[in-house]
């Protein structure tokens, strides 16, 4: 299979998977372009006995993770994030910051992505290239540690 065939067959599939994670069409388009640039550059390294879609999908997951890391969503906790909801007040923001400071960075990242940004645990697992059951256990442990 040459690059053009791969691009034609998989671009839309990868785009919609990425869009499901990042929720923004422009960002999804940019990330998908990056995925296929990476595919093009590394196509000679692809093992023919492997599944091409799985390989491309793994590249996409890594690019989505890079996107969130670059945006500093994974560890950043600032007032802008806490003020996203209407009706939030200073006291609840202070309490939330205190609660989030009690947990580990990876737990904080998952809680922020789930409870503040509204991602599903499955989406977070895909973003972080983690097993869904691991993400669930980290999330529920974080809630317990925060005494929620």
Coordinates of C-alpha atoms in Angstrom, one line a residue:
X1 CA 0.0 0.0 0.0
X2 CA 1.4 3.4 -0.9
X3 CA 1.0 6.5 1.2
X4 CA -1.8 8.0 -1.1
X5 CA -3.9 4.9 -0.7
X6 CA -3.4 4.9 3.1
X7 CA -4.2 8.6 3.3
X8 CA -7.4 8.1 1.2
X9 CA -8.6 5.1 3.2
X10 CA -7.8 6.2 6.8
X11 CA -7.8 10.0 6.9
X12 CA -11.6 10.4 7.7
X13 CA -11.6 7.5 10.2
X14 CA -8.6 9.0 12.1
X15 CA -10.0 12.5 11.9
X16 CA -13.3 11.5 13.6
X17 CA -11.4 9.5 16.3
X18 CA -9.3 12.6 17.0
X19 CA -12.3 14.9 16.9
X20 CA -14.0 12.7 19.6
X21 CA -11.0 13.4 21.9
X22 CA -10.3 17.1 21.2
X23 CA -13.9 18.3 20.5
X24 CA -12.6 21.0 18.1
X25 CA -12.7 20.5 14.4
X26 CA -9.8 22.8 13.6
X27 CA -7.6 21.1 16.3
X28 CA -8.7 17.7 15.0
X29 CA -7.8 18.7 11.5
X30 CA -4.3 19.9 12.6
X31 CA -3.7 16.8 14.7
X32 CA -4.8 14.5 11.9
X33 CA -2.5 16.2 9.5
X34 CA 0.4 15.7 12.0
X35 CA -0.6 12.0 12.2
X36 CA -0.3 11.5 8.4
X37 CA 2.9 13.5 8.2
X38 CA 4.3 11.0 10.8
X39 CA 2.8 8.1 8.8
X40 CA 4.5 9.4 5.7
X41 CA 7.9 9.8 7.4
X42 CA 7.8 6.4 9.1
X43 CA 6.0 4.3 6.5
X44 CA 9.3 2.4 5.7
X45 CA 9.5 1.4 9.3
X46 CA 6.0 -0.1 9.3
X47 CA 6.1 -3.9 9.7
X48 CA 4.0 -5.4 6.9
X49 CA 2.8 -8.2 9.3
X50 CA 1.1 -5.6 11.5
X51 CA -2.3 -4.0 11.1
X52 CA -1.9 -0.6 9.4
X53 CA -5.0 0.9 11.0
X54 CA -3.8 -0.1 14.5
X55 CA -0.4 1.5 13.8
X56 CA -1.9 4.8 12.5
X57 CA -4.4 4.8 15.4
X58 CA -1.6 4.5 17.9
X59 CA 0.2 7.4 16.3
X60 CA -3.0 9.4 16.5
X61 CA -3.4 8.6 20.2
X62 CA 0.2 9.8 20.8
X63 CA -0.5 13.0 18.8
X64 CA -3.7 13.7 20.9
X65 CA -1.7 13.2 24.1
X66 CA 1.0 15.6 22.8
X67 CA -1.7 18.1 22.0
X68 CA -3.0 18.1 25.6
X69 CA 0.5 18.1 27.0
X70 CA 1.4 21.1 24.9
X71 CA -1.8 22.9 26.1
X72 CA -0.7 22.0 29.6
X73 CA -4.1 20.5 30.4
X74 CA -2.5 17.5 32.1
X75 CA -1.1 19.3 35.1
X76 CA -2.2 22.9 34.9
X77 CA -4.6 24.0 37.5
X78 CA -5.4 27.7 37.3
X79 CA -8.3 30.1 38.0
X80 CA -9.3 30.0 34.3
X81 CA -10.1 26.3 34.6
X82 CA -12.0 26.7 37.8
X83 CA -14.1 29.6 36.6
X84 CA -15.5 27.7 33.6
X85 CA -18.8 27.0 35.2
X86 CA -21.4 29.7 35.7
X87 CA -22.1 30.4 39.3
X88 CA -18.8 29.3 40.6
X89 CA -17.7 31.4 43.5
X90 CA -14.4 32.1 45.2
X91 CA -15.1 29.7 48.1
X92 CA -15.9 26.8 45.9
X93 CA -12.8 27.5 43.8
X94 CA -10.6 27.6 46.9
X95 CA -12.1 24.3 48.2
X96 CA -11.6 22.7 44.8
X97 CA -8.0 23.8 44.6
X98 CA -7.4 22.4 48.1
X99 CA -9.0 19.1 47.2
X100 CA -7.1 18.8 44.0
X101 CA -3.8 19.5 45.7
X102 CA -4.3 16.4 47.9
X103 CA -3.9 14.0 44.9
X104 CA -1.1 12.9 42.6
X105 CA -0.5 14.6 39.3
X106 CA -1.9 11.8 37.2
X107 CA -5.0 11.6 39.3
X108 CA -5.4 15.4 39.1
X109 CA -5.1 15.3 35.3
X110 CA -7.8 12.6 35.0
X111 CA -10.2 14.4 37.4
X112 CA -9.8 17.7 35.6
X113 CA -10.3 16.1 32.2
X114 CA -13.4 14.2 33.5
X115 CA -15.1 16.6 35.9
X116 CA -14.1 20.1 34.5
X117 CA -13.7 19.4 30.8
X118 CA -16.4 16.8 30.6
X119 CA -14.5 14.0 28.9
X120 CA -15.7 10.4 29.3
X121 CA -13.3 8.0 31.0
X122 CA -13.0 6.0 27.8
X123 CA -11.9 9.2 25.9
X124 CA -9.4 9.9 28.7
X125 CA -8.0 6.4 28.4
X126 CA -7.5 6.8 24.7
X127 CA -5.9 10.2 25.1
X128 CA -3.5 9.0 27.7
X129 CA -2.9 5.6 26.0
X130 CA -4.0 3.9 29.2
X131 CA -6.3 0.9 29.9
X132 CA -9.8 2.0 30.7
X133 CA -9.9 0.0 33.9
X134 CA -6.7 1.7 35.0
X135 CA -8.2 5.2 34.3
X136 CA -11.4 4.2 36.2
X137 CA -9.4 3.0 39.3
X138 CA -7.2 6.1 39.2
X139 CA -10.2 8.4 38.9
X140 CA -12.2 6.7 41.8
X141 CA -9.1 6.6 44.0
X142 CA -8.6 10.3 43.4
X143 CA -12.2 11.0 44.4
X144 CA -11.8 9.0 47.5
X145 CA -8.5 10.7 48.4
X146 CA -10.2 14.1 47.8
X147 CA -13.0 13.1 50.2
X148 CA -15.6 13.8 47.6

